[in-house]
Short mmCIF file of C-alpha atoms and ligand atoms in Angstrom, two decimals:
data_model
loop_
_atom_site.label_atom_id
_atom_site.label_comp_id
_atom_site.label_asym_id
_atom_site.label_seq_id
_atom_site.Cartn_x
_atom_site.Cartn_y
_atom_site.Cartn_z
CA UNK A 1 -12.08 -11.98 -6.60
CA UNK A 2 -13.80 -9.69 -8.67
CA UNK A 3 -11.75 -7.63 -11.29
CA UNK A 4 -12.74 -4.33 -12.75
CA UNK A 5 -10.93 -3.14 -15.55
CA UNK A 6 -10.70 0.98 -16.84
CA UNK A 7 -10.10 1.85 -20.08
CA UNK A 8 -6.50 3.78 -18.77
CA UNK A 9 -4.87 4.98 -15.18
CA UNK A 10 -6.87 7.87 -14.33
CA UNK A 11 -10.35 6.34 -15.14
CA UNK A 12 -8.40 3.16 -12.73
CA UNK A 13 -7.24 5.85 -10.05
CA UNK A 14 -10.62 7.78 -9.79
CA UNK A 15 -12.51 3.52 -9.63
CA UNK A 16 -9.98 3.24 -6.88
CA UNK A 17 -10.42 6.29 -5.14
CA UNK A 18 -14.33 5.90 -4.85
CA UNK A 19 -13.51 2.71 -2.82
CA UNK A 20 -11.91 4.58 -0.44
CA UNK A 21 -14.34 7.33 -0.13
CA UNK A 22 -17.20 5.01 0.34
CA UNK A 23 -15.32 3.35 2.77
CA UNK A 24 -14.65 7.21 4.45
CA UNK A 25 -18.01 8.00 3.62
CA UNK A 26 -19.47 4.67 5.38
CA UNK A 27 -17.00 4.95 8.32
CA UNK A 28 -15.60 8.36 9.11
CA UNK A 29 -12.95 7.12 11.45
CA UNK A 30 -12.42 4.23 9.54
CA UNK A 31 -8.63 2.99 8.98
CA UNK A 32 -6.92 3.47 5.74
CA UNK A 33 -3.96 2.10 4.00
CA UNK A 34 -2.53 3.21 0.99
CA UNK A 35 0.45 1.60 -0.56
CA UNK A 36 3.43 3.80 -1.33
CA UNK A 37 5.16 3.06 -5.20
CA UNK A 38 3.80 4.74 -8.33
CA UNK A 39 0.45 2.44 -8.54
CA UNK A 40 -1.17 4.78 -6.25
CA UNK A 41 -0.31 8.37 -7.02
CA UNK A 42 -3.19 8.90 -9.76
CA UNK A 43 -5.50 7.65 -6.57
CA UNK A 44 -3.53 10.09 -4.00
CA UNK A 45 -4.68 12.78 -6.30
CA UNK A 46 -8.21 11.48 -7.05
CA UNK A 47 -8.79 11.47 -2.92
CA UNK A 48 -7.04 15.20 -2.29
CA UNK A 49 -9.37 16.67 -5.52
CA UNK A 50 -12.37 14.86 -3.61
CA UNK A 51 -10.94 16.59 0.07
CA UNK A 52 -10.58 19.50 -2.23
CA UNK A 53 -14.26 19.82 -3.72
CA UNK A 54 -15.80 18.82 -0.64
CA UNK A 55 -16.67 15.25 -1.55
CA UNK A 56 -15.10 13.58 1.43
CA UNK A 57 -14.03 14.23 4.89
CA UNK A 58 -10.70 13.18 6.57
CA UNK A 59 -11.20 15.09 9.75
CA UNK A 60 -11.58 11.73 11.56
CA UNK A 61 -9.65 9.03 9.23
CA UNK A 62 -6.74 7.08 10.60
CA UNK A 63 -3.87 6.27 8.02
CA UNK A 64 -1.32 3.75 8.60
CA UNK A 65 1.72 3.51 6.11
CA UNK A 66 2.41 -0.08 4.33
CA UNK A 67 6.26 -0.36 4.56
CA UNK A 68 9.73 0.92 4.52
CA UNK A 69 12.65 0.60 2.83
CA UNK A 70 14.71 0.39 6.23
CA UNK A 71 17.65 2.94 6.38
CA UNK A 72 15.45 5.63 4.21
CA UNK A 73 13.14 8.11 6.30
CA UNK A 74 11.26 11.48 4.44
CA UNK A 75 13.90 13.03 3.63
CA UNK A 76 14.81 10.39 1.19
CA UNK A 77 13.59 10.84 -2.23
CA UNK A 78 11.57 7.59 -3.42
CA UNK A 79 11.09 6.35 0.02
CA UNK A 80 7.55 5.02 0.81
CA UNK A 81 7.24 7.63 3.59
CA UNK A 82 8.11 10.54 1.02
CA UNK A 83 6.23 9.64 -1.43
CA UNK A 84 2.62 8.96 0.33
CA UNK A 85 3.81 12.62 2.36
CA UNK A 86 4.41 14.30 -0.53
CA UNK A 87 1.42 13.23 -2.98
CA UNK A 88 -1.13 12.63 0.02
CA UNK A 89 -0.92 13.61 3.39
CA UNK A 90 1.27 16.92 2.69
CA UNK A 91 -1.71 18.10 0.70
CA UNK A 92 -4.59 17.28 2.82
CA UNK A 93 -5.37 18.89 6.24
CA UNK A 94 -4.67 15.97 9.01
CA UNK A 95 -3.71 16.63 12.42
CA UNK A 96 -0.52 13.79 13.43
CA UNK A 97 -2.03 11.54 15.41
CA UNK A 98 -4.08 10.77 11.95
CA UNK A 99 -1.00 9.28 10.50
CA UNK A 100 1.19 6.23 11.69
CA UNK A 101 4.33 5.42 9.25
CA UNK A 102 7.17 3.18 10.07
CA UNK A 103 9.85 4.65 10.62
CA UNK A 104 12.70 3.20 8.48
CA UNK A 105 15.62 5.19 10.40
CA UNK A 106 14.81 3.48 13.35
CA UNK A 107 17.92 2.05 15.33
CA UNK A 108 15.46 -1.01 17.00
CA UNK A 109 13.60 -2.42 13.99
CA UNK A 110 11.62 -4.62 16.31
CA UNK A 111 10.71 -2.13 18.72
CA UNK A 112 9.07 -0.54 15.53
CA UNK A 113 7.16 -3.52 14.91
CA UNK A 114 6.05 -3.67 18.13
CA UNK A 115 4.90 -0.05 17.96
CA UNK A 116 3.00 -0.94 14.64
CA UNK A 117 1.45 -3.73 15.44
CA UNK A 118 0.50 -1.70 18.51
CA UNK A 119 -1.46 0.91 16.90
CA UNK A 120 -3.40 -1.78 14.33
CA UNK A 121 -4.30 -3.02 17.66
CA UNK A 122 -5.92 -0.05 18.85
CA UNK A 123 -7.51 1.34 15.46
CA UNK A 124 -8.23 -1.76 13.60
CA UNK A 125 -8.73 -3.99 11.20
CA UNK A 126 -7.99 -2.26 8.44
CA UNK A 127 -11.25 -0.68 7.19
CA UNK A 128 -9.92 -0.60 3.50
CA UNK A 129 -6.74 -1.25 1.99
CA UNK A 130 -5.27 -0.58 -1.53
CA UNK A 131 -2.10 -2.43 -2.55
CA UNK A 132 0.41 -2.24 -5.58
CA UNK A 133 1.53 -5.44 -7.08
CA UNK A 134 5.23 -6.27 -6.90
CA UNK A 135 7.15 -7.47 -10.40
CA UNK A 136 7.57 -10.54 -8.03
CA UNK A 137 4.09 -10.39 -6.93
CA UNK A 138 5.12 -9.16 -3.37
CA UNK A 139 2.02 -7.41 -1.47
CA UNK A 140 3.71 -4.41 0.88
CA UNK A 141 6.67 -6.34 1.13
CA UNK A 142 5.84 -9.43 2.01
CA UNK A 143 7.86 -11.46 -0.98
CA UNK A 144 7.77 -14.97 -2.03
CA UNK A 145 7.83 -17.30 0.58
CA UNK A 146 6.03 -15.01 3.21
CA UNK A 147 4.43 -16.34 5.86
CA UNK A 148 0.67 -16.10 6.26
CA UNK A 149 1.59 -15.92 9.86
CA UNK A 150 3.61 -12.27 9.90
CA UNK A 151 2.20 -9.27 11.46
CA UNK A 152 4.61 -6.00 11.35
CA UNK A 153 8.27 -7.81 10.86
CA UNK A 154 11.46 -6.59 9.13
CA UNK A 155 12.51 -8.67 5.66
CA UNK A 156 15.46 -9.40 3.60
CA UNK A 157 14.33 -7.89 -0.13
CA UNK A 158 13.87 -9.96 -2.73
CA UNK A 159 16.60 -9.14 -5.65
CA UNK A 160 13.65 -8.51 -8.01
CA UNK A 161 12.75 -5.67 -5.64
CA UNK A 162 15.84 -4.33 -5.03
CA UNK A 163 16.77 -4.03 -8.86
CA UNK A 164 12.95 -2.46 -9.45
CA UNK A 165 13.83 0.31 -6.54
CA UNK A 166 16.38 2.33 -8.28
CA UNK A 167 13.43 3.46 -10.28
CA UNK A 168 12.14 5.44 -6.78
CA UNK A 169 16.18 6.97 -6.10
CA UNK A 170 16.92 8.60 -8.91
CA UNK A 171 20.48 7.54 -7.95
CA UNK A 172 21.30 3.37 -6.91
CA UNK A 173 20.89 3.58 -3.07
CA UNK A 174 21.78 -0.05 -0.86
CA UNK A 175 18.40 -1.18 0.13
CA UNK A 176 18.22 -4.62 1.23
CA UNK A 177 15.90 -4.57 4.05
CA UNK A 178 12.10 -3.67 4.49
CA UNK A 179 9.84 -3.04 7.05
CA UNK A 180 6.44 -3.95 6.41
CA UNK A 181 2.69 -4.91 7.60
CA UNK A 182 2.49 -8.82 7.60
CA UNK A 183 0.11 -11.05 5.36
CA UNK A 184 -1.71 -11.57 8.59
CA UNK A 185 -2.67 -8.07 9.02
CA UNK A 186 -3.35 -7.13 5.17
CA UNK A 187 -5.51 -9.94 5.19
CA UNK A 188 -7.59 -8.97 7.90
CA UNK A 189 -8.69 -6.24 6.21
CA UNK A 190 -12.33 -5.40 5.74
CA UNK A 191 -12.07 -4.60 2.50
CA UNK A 192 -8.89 -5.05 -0.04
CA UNK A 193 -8.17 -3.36 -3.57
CA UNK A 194 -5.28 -4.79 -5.35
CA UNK A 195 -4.19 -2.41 -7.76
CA UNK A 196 -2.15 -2.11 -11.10
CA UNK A 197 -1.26 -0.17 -13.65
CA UNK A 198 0.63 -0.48 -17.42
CA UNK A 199 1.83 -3.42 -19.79
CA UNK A 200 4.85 -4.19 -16.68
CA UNK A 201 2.41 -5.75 -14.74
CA UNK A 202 0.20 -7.48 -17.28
CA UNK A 203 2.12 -10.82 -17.14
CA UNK A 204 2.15 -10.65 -12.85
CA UNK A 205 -1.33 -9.85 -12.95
CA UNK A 206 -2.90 -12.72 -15.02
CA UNK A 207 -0.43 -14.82 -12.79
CA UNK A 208 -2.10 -13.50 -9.86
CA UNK A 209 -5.50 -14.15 -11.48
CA UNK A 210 -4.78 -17.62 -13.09
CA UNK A 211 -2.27 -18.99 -10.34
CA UNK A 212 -3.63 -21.26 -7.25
CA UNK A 213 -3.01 -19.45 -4.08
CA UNK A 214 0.53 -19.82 -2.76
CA UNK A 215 2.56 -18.03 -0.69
CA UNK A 216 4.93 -18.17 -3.57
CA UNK A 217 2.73 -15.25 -5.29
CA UNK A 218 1.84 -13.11 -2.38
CA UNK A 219 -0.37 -11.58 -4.56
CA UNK A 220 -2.26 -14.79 -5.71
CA UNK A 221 -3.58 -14.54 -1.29
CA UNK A 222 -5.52 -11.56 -1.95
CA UNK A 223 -7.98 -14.34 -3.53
CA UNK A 224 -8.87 -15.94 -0.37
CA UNK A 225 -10.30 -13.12 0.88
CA UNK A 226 -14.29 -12.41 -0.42
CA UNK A 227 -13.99 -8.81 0.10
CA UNK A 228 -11.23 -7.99 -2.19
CA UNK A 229 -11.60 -6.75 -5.44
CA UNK A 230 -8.59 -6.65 -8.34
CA UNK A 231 -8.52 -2.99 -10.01
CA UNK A 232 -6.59 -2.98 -13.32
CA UNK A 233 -6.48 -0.55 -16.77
CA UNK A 234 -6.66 -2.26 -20.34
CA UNK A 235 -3.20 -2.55 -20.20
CA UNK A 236 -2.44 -4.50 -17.25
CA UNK A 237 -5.17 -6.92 -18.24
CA UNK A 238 -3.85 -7.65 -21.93
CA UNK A 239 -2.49 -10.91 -20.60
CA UNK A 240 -5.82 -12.15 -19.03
C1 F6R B 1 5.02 0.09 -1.79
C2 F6R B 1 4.59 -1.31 -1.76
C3 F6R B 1 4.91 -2.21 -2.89
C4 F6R B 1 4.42 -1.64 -4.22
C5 F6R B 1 4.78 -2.57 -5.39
C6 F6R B 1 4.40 -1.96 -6.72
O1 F6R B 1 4.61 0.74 -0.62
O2 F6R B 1 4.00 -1.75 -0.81
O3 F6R B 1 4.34 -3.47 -2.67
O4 F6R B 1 3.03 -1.47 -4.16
O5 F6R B 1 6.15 -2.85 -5.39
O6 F6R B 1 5.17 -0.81 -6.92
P1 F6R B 1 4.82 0.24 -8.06
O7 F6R B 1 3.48 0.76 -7.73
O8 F6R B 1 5.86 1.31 -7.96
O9 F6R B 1 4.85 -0.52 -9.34
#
């Protein structure tokens, strides 16, 4: 896995955001996912300045969301779906069928699945994907102990992850189930960018570099693949 390191978060978020322009660029109805979580928001606004100045061209781009906190939907401040709507797609011009979220107020978790996994059927691989890194490691959420085997499933949340997402609420909310693309999927993509930002994630990052693969560190997976490429700023790479 390569790893490119930027002297700070925006010259990281603009690296980033070239990726998925070229991909755009290459591939005009190519598929794109974006994680939700604060890793991405300096590339959300990289890719809506490039939309903005003419630089790229979302008129035929698919989007598919990552995961859900299940129980929040987009009215819910800090979930994934608000978030990527309200730094991203809010702000560029897509028509709906452009955009396929879970839906984390769903009443038949499976059925959403089903309807996921569905629509990656249809539109992909995944052309180009960019993922956060968990404090745990976890990739979308797909925690420790995922199975390489999991498409679109539901999961019980890590404690780790549940203590880190009171930092999205504002106020402590009871999350302690996701909904989430499965290693399977995110590994099938064409092309992978594992992103991070900030001291926090030094220590998970060098684990992810310096650990053997394992399930254990979701993240550590990403190095199987030959296409995917680690993105990090100075400060996420002090511990390397
Ligand atoms: C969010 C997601 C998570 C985050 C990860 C890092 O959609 O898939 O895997 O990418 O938890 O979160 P931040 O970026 O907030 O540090």
């Amino acid at each position: 896995m390569k790893t490119s390191i930027s002297s700070g978060y925006a010259e990281l978020s603009k690296a980033v955001a070239q990726n998925v322009i070229d991909c755009v660029k290459a591939k005009p109805d190519a598929l794109i996912c974006i994680a939700g979580g604060d890793t991405p928001l300096g590339v959300f606004a990289a890719l809506v300045e490039a939309q903005n100045q003419g630089r790229v061209d979302f008129s035929r781009t698919q989007f598919l969301g990552l995961d859900e906190w299940l129980g929040l939907g987009l009215a819910d401040k800090g979930s994934c779906r608000e978030m990527v709507w309200h730094h991203f797609f809010d702000k560029l011009t897509l028509r709906e069928e452009q955009i396929c979220f879970f839906d984390g107020l769903t009443h038949d978790p499976q059925a959403e699945c089903k309807r996921v996994d569905g629509y990656i059927e249809k539109h992909g691989p995944i052309d180009c994907i960019v993922l956060g890194i968990g404090m745990n490691g976890h990739i979308g959420f797909n925690e420790p102990g995922a199975s390489l085997e999991n498409t679109c499933h539901v999961i019980d949340l890590d404690p780790v992850t549940q203590t880190v997402s009171v930092k999205y609420f504002g106020t402590p909310r009871e999350v302690k189930q996701g909904i989430s693309l499965g290693l399977k999927t995110i590994l099938a993509s064409k092309k992978i960018v594992l992103m991070a930002s900030g001291e926090k994630k030094a220590a998970i990052v060098a684990q992810t570099v310096n650990h053997p693969t394992s399930v254990e560190i979701p993240s550590t997976l990403v190095k199987t693949v030959p296409q995917a490429n680690l993105f990090v700023d100075k400060a996420a790479a002090s511990a390397l």
